[in-house]
Every structure is written in structure tokens, then in C-alpha cells.
Coordinates of C-alpha atoms in Angstrom, one line a residue:
M814 CA -110.7 -20.6 45.7
R815 CA -108.9 -20.3 42.5
K816 CA -108.8 -23.4 40.5
A817 CA -105.2 -24.6 39.8
H818 CA -104.2 -24.7 36.2
K819 CA -101.2 -26.7 35.0
S820 CA -99.0 -25.2 32.4
V821 CA -96.6 -27.5 30.5
S822 CA -93.5 -26.0 29.1
I823 CA -93.3 -26.3 25.4
G824 CA -89.8 -27.5 24.5
L825 CA -89.7 -31.1 23.3
L826 CA -93.4 -31.7 24.2
R827 CA -94.6 -29.5 21.3
Q828 CA -95.8 -31.7 18.4
S829 CA -94.4 -31.0 15.0
P830 CA -96.8 -29.7 12.4
R831 CA -98.0 -32.0 9.8
P832 CA -95.5 -32.2 6.9
R833 CA -96.3 -30.0 4.0
H834 CA -97.1 -31.9 0.8
V835 CA -95.0 -30.3 -2.0
A836 CA -96.9 -32.1 -4.7
Q837 CA -99.4 -34.9 -4.9
R838 CA -98.0 -36.6 -8.0
T839 CA -94.6 -37.9 -9.0
S840 CA -93.4 -35.9 -12.0
S841 CA -93.0 -37.4 -15.5
G842 CA -89.3 -36.8 -15.1
A843 CA -89.2 -39.1 -12.1
W844 CA -90.6 -42.0 -14.1
L845 CA -88.3 -41.3 -17.0
M846 CA -85.3 -41.4 -14.6
L847 CA -86.6 -44.6 -13.1
S848 CA -87.0 -46.2 -16.6
G849 CA -83.5 -45.1 -17.6
A850 CA -82.0 -46.4 -14.4
F851 CA -83.7 -49.8 -14.8
A852 CA -82.5 -50.2 -18.4
A853 CA -78.9 -49.1 -17.7
F854 CA -78.6 -51.3 -14.6
T855 CA -80.1 -54.3 -16.4
I856 CA -77.5 -54.1 -19.2
S857 CA -74.5 -53.5 -16.9
A858 CA -75.6 -56.3 -14.5
G859 CA -76.2 -58.7 -17.3
L860 CA -72.7 -58.1 -18.7
M861 CA -71.0 -58.5 -15.4
H862 CA -73.0 -61.6 -14.2
S863 CA -72.3 -63.4 -17.5
Y864 CA -68.8 -64.0 -16.2
A865 CA -70.2 -67.1 -14.4
V866 CA -70.9 -68.6 -17.8
F867 CA -67.5 -67.5 -19.2
L868 CA -65.9 -69.1 -16.2
V869 CA -66.8 -72.6 -17.3
A870 CA -65.4 -71.8 -20.8
F871 CA -62.2 -70.5 -19.4
I872 CA -61.7 -73.7 -17.3
E873 CA -62.1 -75.9 -20.4
E874 CA -59.8 -73.8 -22.7
F875 CA -57.1 -72.6 -20.3
R876 CA -57.3 -75.4 -17.7
W877 CA -57.3 -72.9 -14.9
S878 CA -58.3 -74.1 -11.4
R879 CA -61.5 -72.9 -9.8
A880 CA -59.7 -70.6 -7.5
E881 CA -57.8 -69.0 -10.5
T882 CA -60.9 -68.5 -12.5
S883 CA -62.5 -66.9 -9.5
V884 CA -59.8 -64.3 -9.1
P885 CA -61.1 -61.9 -11.9
Y886 CA -64.5 -61.9 -10.2
S887 CA -63.0 -61.4 -6.8
V888 CA -60.9 -58.5 -8.1
S889 CA -64.0 -57.1 -9.7
Q890 CA -65.9 -57.0 -6.4
L891 CA -62.9 -55.4 -4.6
V892 CA -62.6 -52.7 -7.4
A893 CA -66.4 -52.2 -7.3
G894 CA -66.2 -51.5 -3.6
A895 CA -63.1 -49.4 -3.8
S896 CA -64.3 -47.3 -6.7
S897 CA -67.8 -46.7 -5.2
P898 CA -66.8 -43.7 -3.1
L899 CA -65.3 -42.0 -6.1
V900 CA -68.3 -42.8 -8.3
G901 CA -70.6 -41.6 -5.5
A902 CA -68.7 -38.3 -5.3
L903 CA -68.7 -37.9 -9.0
V904 CA -72.5 -38.4 -9.4
D905 CA -73.0 -35.8 -6.6
Q906 CA -71.0 -33.3 -8.8
L907 CA -71.5 -34.3 -12.4
G908 CA -74.9 -36.1 -12.6
P909 CA -75.9 -39.5 -14.0
R910 CA -75.8 -38.8 -17.7
R911 CA -72.1 -38.1 -17.9
L912 CA -71.2 -41.0 -15.7
L913 CA -73.4 -43.2 -17.9
M914 CA -71.4 -42.2 -21.0
L915 CA -68.1 -42.8 -19.2
G916 CA -69.2 -46.2 -17.9
G917 CA -70.5 -47.3 -21.2
G918 CA -67.2 -46.5 -22.9
L919 CA -65.3 -48.4 -20.3
L920 CA -67.5 -51.5 -20.7
V921 CA -67.1 -51.4 -24.5
L922 CA -63.3 -51.2 -24.1
G923 CA -63.3 -54.1 -21.6
L924 CA -65.5 -56.3 -23.8
L925 CA -63.4 -55.7 -26.9
G926 CA -60.2 -56.5 -25.1
S927 CA -61.6 -59.6 -23.5
S928 CA -62.2 -61.3 -26.8
F929 CA -58.4 -61.4 -27.4
I930 CA -57.2 -62.6 -24.0
S931 CA -54.7 -65.5 -23.6
A932 CA -53.6 -65.1 -20.0
L933 CA -55.3 -64.8 -16.6
W934 CA -53.8 -61.3 -15.8
Q935 CA -55.5 -60.0 -19.0
I936 CA -59.0 -60.9 -17.9
I937 CA -58.2 -59.7 -14.4
L938 CA -57.3 -56.2 -15.8
L939 CA -60.1 -56.1 -18.4
Y940 CA -63.0 -57.6 -16.5
G941 CA -61.8 -57.1 -12.9
V942 CA -60.8 -53.4 -13.3
I943 CA -61.9 -51.7 -16.5
M944 CA -65.4 -53.3 -16.9
T945 CA -66.1 -53.1 -13.2
I946 CA -65.5 -49.4 -13.0
G947 CA -67.6 -48.9 -16.1
A948 CA -70.4 -51.0 -14.6
N949 CA -70.2 -49.1 -11.4
C950 CA -71.0 -45.9 -13.3
L951 CA -74.3 -47.6 -14.4
G952 CA -75.1 -49.0 -10.9
L953 CA -76.9 -48.3 -7.7
V954 CA -74.4 -45.8 -6.3
V955 CA -75.3 -43.5 -9.2
F956 CA -79.1 -44.1 -9.2
V957 CA -80.1 -44.4 -5.6
P958 CA -79.2 -40.7 -4.6
L959 CA -81.0 -39.5 -7.8
L960 CA -84.2 -41.5 -7.2
S961 CA -84.2 -40.7 -3.5
R962 CA -84.8 -37.0 -4.5
Y963 CA -87.6 -37.9 -6.9
F964 CA -89.3 -40.5 -4.7
V965 CA -89.8 -39.9 -1.0
R966 CA -92.9 -41.7 0.2
R967 CA -92.3 -44.6 -2.2
R968 CA -88.5 -44.6 -2.0
G969 CA -88.4 -48.3 -1.2
M970 CA -90.6 -49.1 -4.2
A971 CA -88.4 -47.0 -6.6
I972 CA -85.2 -48.4 -5.4
S973 CA -86.6 -52.0 -5.5
I974 CA -87.6 -51.5 -9.1
V975 CA -84.0 -50.5 -10.0
Q976 CA -82.5 -53.2 -7.9
S977 CA -84.7 -55.8 -9.6
A978 CA -82.7 -54.9 -12.8
N979 CA -79.8 -56.8 -11.2
G980 CA -81.9 -60.0 -11.1
F981 CA -83.3 -59.4 -14.6
G982 CA -79.9 -58.9 -16.1
R983 CA -78.5 -61.9 -14.3
A984 CA -81.4 -64.1 -15.4
A985 CA -81.4 -63.1 -19.0
S986 CA -77.6 -63.3 -19.4
A987 CA -77.0 -66.8 -18.2
P988 CA -79.0 -68.8 -20.8
L989 CA -78.4 -66.2 -23.6
V990 CA -74.7 -66.0 -23.2
Q991 CA -74.4 -69.8 -22.8
S992 CA -76.3 -70.2 -26.1
L993 CA -74.1 -67.7 -27.8
I994 CA -70.9 -69.3 -26.6
S995 CA -72.1 -72.8 -27.7
T996 CA -72.9 -71.4 -31.1
F997 CA -70.3 -68.8 -31.9
G998 CA -67.6 -69.3 -29.2
W999 CA -66.7 -67.2 -26.2
R1000 CA -64.5 -64.8 -28.1
N1001 CA -67.1 -63.8 -30.6
T1002 CA -69.7 -63.5 -27.8
Y1003 CA -67.5 -60.8 -26.2
L1004 CA -67.4 -59.0 -29.6
M1005 CA -71.2 -59.2 -29.9
Q1006 CA -71.6 -57.8 -26.3
A1007 CA -69.3 -54.9 -27.2
A1008 CA -71.2 -54.0 -30.3
F1009 CA -74.5 -54.1 -28.4
M1010 CA -73.2 -51.8 -25.6
A1011 CA -71.8 -49.3 -28.1
A1012 CA -75.2 -49.0 -29.8
V1013 CA -77.3 -48.7 -26.6
V1014 CA -75.3 -46.2 -24.5
P1015 CA -76.2 -43.1 -26.6
L1016 CA -79.9 -44.1 -26.4
L1017 CA -79.7 -44.3 -22.6
A1018 CA -77.9 -41.0 -22.3
S1019 CA -80.6 -39.3 -24.4
L1020 CA -83.2 -40.7 -22.1
F1021 CA -81.6 -39.1 -19.0
Q1022 CA -81.1 -35.9 -20.9
R1023 CA -84.9 -35.8 -21.6
A1024 CA -85.7 -36.6 -18.0
A1025 CA -83.5 -33.9 -16.6
R1026 CA -85.7 -31.3 -18.3
Y1027 CA -88.6 -32.0 -16.0
P1028 CA -88.7 -30.4 -12.6
I1029 CA -88.6 -32.5 -9.4
A1030 CA -92.1 -32.9 -8.1
A1031 CA -91.7 -34.6 -4.7
E1032 CA -94.2 -37.0 -3.2
P1033 CA -96.0 -36.5 0.1
A1034 CA -93.5 -37.0 2.9
V1035 CA -95.6 -39.4 4.9
A1036 CA -97.2 -42.6 3.7
S1037 CA -100.4 -43.6 5.3
G1038 CA -100.0 -47.0 6.8
S1039 CA -96.3 -46.9 6.6
A1040 CA -94.4 -48.6 9.3
A1041 CA -91.8 -45.8 9.4
P1042 CA -93.1 -42.5 8.2
I1043 CA -90.5 -40.3 6.6
S1044 CA -90.4 -36.7 7.7
L1045 CA -89.2 -33.7 5.8
P1046 CA -85.5 -33.8 5.5
S1047 CA -83.2 -32.4 8.2
P1048 CA -79.9 -30.8 7.4
G1049 CA -77.9 -33.3 5.4
W1050 CA -75.4 -35.7 6.8
S1051 CA -71.7 -35.4 5.9
L1052 CA -69.6 -38.5 5.4
T1053 CA -67.5 -37.6 8.5
E1054 CA -70.6 -37.4 10.6
A1055 CA -72.0 -40.6 9.3
M1056 CA -68.8 -42.5 10.0
Q1057 CA -68.9 -41.5 13.6
T1058 CA -72.2 -43.4 14.2
P1059 CA -72.5 -47.2 14.8
H1060 CA -75.2 -47.2 12.2
F1061 CA -72.7 -46.5 9.4
W1062 CA -70.6 -49.5 10.4
L1063 CA -73.6 -51.7 10.9
L1064 CA -74.6 -51.0 7.3
F1065 CA -71.1 -51.7 6.3
A1066 CA -71.3 -55.1 8.0
V1067 CA -74.7 -55.8 6.4
Y1068 CA -73.2 -55.2 3.0
L1069 CA -70.2 -57.3 3.8
F1070 CA -72.1 -60.3 5.1
T1071 CA -74.7 -60.1 2.4
G1072 CA -72.0 -60.1 -0.3
L1073 CA -70.1 -62.9 1.4
G1074 CA -73.2 -65.1 1.7
S1075 CA -74.4 -64.4 -1.8
F1076 CA -71.2 -64.9 -3.7
L1077 CA -70.1 -68.0 -1.8
V1078 CA -72.9 -69.5 -4.0
S1079 CA -73.8 -67.5 -7.0
L1080 CA -70.6 -67.4 -9.1
H1081 CA -70.3 -71.2 -8.8
Q1082 CA -73.9 -72.2 -9.3
L1083 CA -73.5 -73.3 -12.9
A1084 CA -70.1 -75.1 -12.2
F1085 CA -71.7 -76.8 -9.2
A1086 CA -74.7 -78.0 -11.3
V1087 CA -72.4 -79.3 -14.0
D1088 CA -70.3 -81.1 -11.4
Q1089 CA -73.4 -82.8 -10.1
G1090 CA -74.0 -84.2 -13.6
F1091 CA -76.6 -81.8 -15.0
D1092 CA -76.5 -80.8 -18.7
R1093 CA -74.9 -77.4 -19.0
L1094 CA -77.6 -75.8 -21.1
Y1095 CA -80.3 -77.3 -18.9
A1096 CA -78.6 -76.1 -15.8
A1097 CA -78.1 -72.6 -17.2
G1098 CA -81.8 -72.5 -18.2
V1099 CA -83.0 -73.6 -14.8
L1100 CA -80.7 -71.1 -13.0
G1101 CA -81.7 -68.4 -15.4
M1102 CA -85.4 -69.0 -14.9
G1103 CA -84.9 -69.0 -11.1
A1104 CA -83.0 -65.7 -11.4
F1105 CA -86.0 -64.1 -13.2
L1106 CA -87.9 -64.5 -10.0
A1107 CA -85.5 -61.9 -8.5
I1108 CA -87.5 -59.2 -10.4
A1109 CA -90.7 -60.0 -8.5
G1110 CA -88.9 -60.8 -5.2
T1111 CA -86.9 -57.6 -5.2
I1112 CA -89.8 -55.3 -6.1
F1113 CA -92.0 -57.1 -3.5
T1114 CA -89.5 -56.9 -0.6
G1115 CA -88.5 -53.3 -1.5
T1116 CA -92.1 -52.1 -1.6
L1117 CA -92.9 -54.1 1.5
S1118 CA -90.2 -52.3 3.4
D1119 CA -92.1 -49.1 3.0
Y1120 CA -94.9 -50.6 5.1
I1121 CA -93.5 -53.1 7.6
G1122 CA -90.0 -51.6 7.9
R1123 CA -86.7 -52.2 6.2
E1124 CA -85.5 -54.6 8.9
L1125 CA -88.4 -57.1 8.7
S1126 CA -88.4 -57.2 4.9
A1127 CA -84.6 -57.8 4.8
I1128 CA -84.8 -60.6 7.4
L1129 CA -87.6 -62.2 5.3
A1130 CA -85.3 -62.1 2.3
Y1131 CA -82.4 -63.6 4.2
G1132 CA -84.6 -66.5 5.4
I1133 CA -85.7 -67.4 1.9
S1134 CA -82.1 -67.3 0.6
I1135 CA -81.1 -69.7 3.3
I1136 CA -83.8 -72.1 2.2
G1137 CA -82.4 -71.9 -1.3
V1138 CA -78.8 -72.7 -0.1
V1139 CA -80.1 -75.7 2.0
C1140 CA -81.8 -77.1 -1.2
A1141 CA -78.4 -76.9 -3.0
L1142 CA -76.7 -78.7 -0.1
A1143 CA -79.3 -81.6 -0.5
I1144 CA -78.4 -82.2 -4.2
T1145 CA -76.3 -85.3 -4.7
G1146 CA -76.8 -86.2 -8.4
P1147 CA -78.6 -85.3 -11.7
N1148 CA -81.7 -87.3 -10.8
Q1149 CA -82.6 -84.5 -8.3
G1150 CA -83.7 -81.9 -10.8
W1151 CA -86.5 -80.8 -8.6
L1152 CA -84.0 -79.8 -5.9
L1153 CA -82.1 -77.8 -8.5
W1154 CA -85.3 -76.0 -9.4
L1155 CA -86.1 -75.3 -5.7
H1156 CA -82.6 -74.0 -5.2
A1157 CA -82.9 -71.8 -8.3
C1158 CA -86.3 -70.5 -7.2
F1159 CA -85.6 -69.8 -3.6
F1160 CA -82.1 -68.4 -4.1
G1161 CA -83.2 -66.5 -7.2
L1162 CA -86.3 -65.1 -5.7
T1163 CA -84.3 -63.2 -3.1
W1164 CA -81.2 -62.4 -5.2
G1165 CA -80.7 -58.7 -4.7
A1166 CA -83.9 -58.5 -2.6
R1167 CA -82.1 -57.1 0.4
G1168 CA -80.6 -54.4 -1.8
P1169 CA -83.6 -52.0 -1.7
A1170 CA -84.0 -52.3 2.0
I1171 CA -80.3 -51.7 2.6
T1172 CA -80.0 -48.7 0.2
A1173 CA -83.3 -47.2 1.3
K1174 CA -82.3 -47.6 5.0
T1175 CA -79.1 -45.8 4.1
A1176 CA -81.1 -43.0 2.5
D1177 CA -83.5 -43.0 5.6
L1178 CA -80.6 -42.7 8.1
F1179 CA -78.2 -40.4 6.2
P1180 CA -80.2 -38.1 3.9
G1181 CA -78.6 -35.1 2.2
P1182 CA -76.4 -34.0 -0.7
Q1183 CA -73.6 -36.4 0.3
L1184 CA -75.8 -39.5 0.2
G1185 CA -74.0 -40.7 -2.9
T1186 CA -70.6 -40.5 -1.2
I1187 CA -71.9 -42.1 2.0
L1188 CA -73.5 -45.0 0.0
G1189 CA -70.3 -45.4 -2.0
V1190 CA -68.1 -45.8 1.1
I1191 CA -70.6 -48.2 2.7
T1192 CA -70.6 -50.3 -0.5
I1193 CA -67.0 -51.1 0.0
G1194 CA -68.3 -53.7 2.5
S1195 CA -70.2 -55.4 -0.3
G1196 CA -67.1 -55.4 -2.5
I1197 CA -65.0 -57.0 0.3
G1198 CA -67.6 -59.7 1.1
S1199 CA -68.4 -60.5 -2.6
A1200 CA -64.7 -60.8 -3.5
A1201 CA -64.0 -63.0 -0.5
G1202 CA -67.0 -65.2 -1.2
S1203 CA -66.2 -65.6 -4.9
W1204 CA -62.6 -66.6 -4.4
A1205 CA -63.2 -68.6 -1.2
A1206 CA -65.7 -70.9 -2.8
G1207 CA -63.3 -71.7 -5.6
W1208 CA -60.5 -72.3 -3.2
I1209 CA -62.6 -74.5 -1.0
F1210 CA -63.5 -76.6 -4.1
D1211 CA -59.9 -76.9 -5.1
L1212 CA -59.0 -78.2 -1.6
S1213 CA -61.9 -80.5 -1.0
G1214 CA -63.5 -81.2 -4.4
S1215 CA -66.8 -80.0 -3.1
Y1216 CA -68.7 -76.7 -2.6
R1217 CA -70.5 -78.1 0.5
L1218 CA -68.4 -76.1 3.1
A1219 CA -68.8 -72.9 1.0
F1220 CA -72.5 -73.3 1.0
M1221 CA -72.6 -73.8 4.8
L1222 CA -70.5 -70.7 5.3
S1223 CA -73.0 -68.8 3.1
I1224 CA -75.8 -69.7 5.5
A1225 CA -73.7 -68.4 8.5
A1226 CA -72.9 -65.2 6.7
Y1227 CA -76.6 -64.6 6.0
L1228 CA -77.4 -65.1 9.7
C1229 CA -74.8 -62.5 10.6
G1230 CA -76.3 -60.1 8.1
C1231 CA -79.7 -60.6 9.8
G1232 CA -78.3 -59.7 13.2
A1233 CA -76.5 -56.6 11.9
F1234 CA -79.6 -55.3 10.1
W1235 CA -81.9 -55.8 13.1
A1236 CA -79.5 -53.6 15.1
L1237 CA -80.4 -50.7 12.8
R1238 CA -83.9 -50.3 14.2
R1239 CA -83.3 -46.9 15.9
P1240 CA -82.1 -43.8 14.0
P1241 CA -78.6 -42.5 14.8
A1242 CA -77.9 -39.4 16.9
R1243 CA -76.0 -36.7 15.1
P1244 CA -72.4 -36.6 16.4
G1245 CA -71.8 -33.7 18.8
A1246 CA -75.6 -33.1 19.3
R1247 CA -76.4 -32.4 22.9
P1248 CA -79.2 -34.5 24.3
P1249 CA -82.2 -32.3 25.2
S1250 CA -82.7 -31.7 28.9
P1251 CA -86.0 -32.9 30.3
Q1252 CA -88.6 -30.2 30.6
R1253 CA -90.2 -29.6 34.0
V1254 CA -94.0 -29.4 34.5
R1255 CA -94.8 -26.2 36.3
T1256 CA -98.0 -25.6 38.3
S1257 CA -99.3 -22.1 38.5
P1258 CA -101.6 -21.0 41.3

């Protein structure tokens, strides 16, 4: 009797070959790109976040309400979101060096003009529009697609290092700008910032020019021990294809709720501390020291996302941020400095810490030459949430005389962000792709 042999049709049951390693080391150009991106984003973030310090000076000099002084920042966030698709498309076509020069020039123009303002509409135009577009040209929409090509296995680490520049710039700018304003006045401080930016932009541009001379040496495609191995890239996603998936809109919602939760608190932190009776320089120093923790927190959570997954690392960051907001809610007077420190540390530790997980998740789900454009459109959600949070917190204070409700809404927004991110666990199906038919197992006699 012949022994029956089972033959299994190949189809989907065939295992893919092990990914080919293009190179075992990251090129020198990759590290130069990473260094340049970190420096550029640090400077632009520091300039933009320093508005929280200027806000207090504007309230004193012009007697604007909290809601009015929040309008330029809210407009800034809307413009950042609206201009992100354009910036993303431009970086796909022109490269980072040219955008850096353009962005630096716009920042210098905005800073110079801001030193002469006398009306609210002027700072809305200069800060909310001109400086914001300039800063966007030195931001994540430009650098994430670039670094995603240079770093594959350690994509989360690379993006987290650049994202940590946001916290570094924010931390350094608060006490430094407050000190400059106290010594020289806010108008002269703007002039000093403009001179610094004009001097540093050519240096950053030359760094990117040097880095571009090196060839891309990709890393291994699979990380040992990684929670979500990254395979060799499939045909790239277009913006139209991405927008037809629920994952695109979930990422949009994640950005929106994260921006809303963060900016219901962050723009008004210093004003809140001063209202509670803390000395202005002391409060700026405490909040600045707390913001420095964002460097370690962002790098840690971003690198962690390469091993435990983007979702879990983001949820961890959301939880720590919520603890920080709860500490702020517990402050009732200047004798509770320890609570201000706890708020600054917990909230600062995870400021921007979700960014690497979100941007890396976007690169994981929608790889390809249009990643910059896709990321730019998704970033509109961040602009809407950040703008709404910044203005709403000031409006709530004007109505109630307290930030308490704003901080409670921040916690609710963070919880919504957790839920949206958790729903991104499974990769999207490409629109129009036919699901494979199940293969039969045939038995041959």
C-alpha cells in the first residue's frame, strides 16, 4: 500500500525569506542629519515656546485678557496644522536644506517685527502666521521622512531624539527668556532672538549640505527583540490611499486629542503659577527644569516603542502626563512648592513624549515617498487641538477666574487619545486590495 503524502498548496502559507541586510552600520551622514535636525528643532521650538513668557509681559503692558493673549498662540497652532501638508510636500520635492533656509528667514522677519508691535493683530500676524510657517520648516514634518529613510530598525530612537529637541528648547527658553525680559525688556529680547537666528541658520544649512554628501546606509530591517519587526518596504502609500483607511483618521484623532490635552495646560503654566502666588522667576525656573526632563522622557519612550510597541509606550506617556495635571489641580497656594515641582516633573517628563510613537507609527503604517505629505495632513489634527486648547484655557479663566476646568478637560482629552492610539494596533489594508482566498489542502494518493 502506498503511503499517503499530503501536499500543501503554497500561496499564502509560504514563508517570506529573511529580510536582506543592506548594511550593518548607520552611515555617518545619518548621524549628521540627526544632529542637524536636533539643533534646528531645538532652536525653532525654543523660539515658539517662549511665547508663554511673553504672554505674561503682554498682559501687563497692554492689559489684554487671557483669552486675547491666547489668540496668537491659537492662530499659530492652526497655521502650523494648515501649513504642514504644504511643508511636507515641499520637503518631498526640495529637501531639508532649502526649507531650513526659508524657515530661518521667516523666523528672523517675525522676530524683528515683533519687537515693534503695539496691537494684538500685529503679534497675531507676526507670531501666529509668519514665525509659525518658518518654524514648521524646521520641524518634524521636515525631519521625520528624512530620518525614516536613514534609520529603519532604530526609527523610534531617531525620531525620539529629534522630538526631544522640543522639550529641550522649551525648557531652555522659559528661564532664559524670562531673565532677558526682566533685564532688557521684551522688545529688546525679540531683537536678540532675531540676531541669534540670523547667525545660526547658515551654520545649520552647511551641516545639512555636508550630510547630504554621504550615501544612505540603511540599518537591518528587523530588530532582534523588537515587539513589532519592520519588514522591507512595500510599494509606498499615496495620500489618497491613506485617507481611505480608518488608521489615517485615528492618527488624526490622536494628534487632535494630544494637542488639546497638552495645550489646555502648557501655554498657561507660568500664568497659573503666578496666579497661585509663586514668584515669576522661581516659577519659570521650576517649569523650565521640569521641561528639561522631556529630553530623557522623549528619548526613553521613543526608544521603548521599538521594543514594546508604539501603543504601549504612548499610553505610558499619557498616564504620566495625567499625573502631572492632577498635581496642578491640587495646588492652592504658594506654600505648596513641592506640588509645583511634581507637576513640572511629571508633565515635563512626558511633554512631547508621545510624538516619537505617533510619528513612528505613521511611518510604520504609511511608508513611501509621500510620507511627508501624509504626515503633514495628519498634523492638521495637532494644530486644531493645540489651537483649541490654548484659547479655551484662557477663555475658561476669563469666565471663571480659574484654570481648574481647563485642567480637568486636559485629562479627558488625554484619555481619548489613549483610546484612539490603542485602536491602531493592527496595520491597515490597502484600499482596493482583494483579500486572499483561503488555500485548500490537497491530499495526493
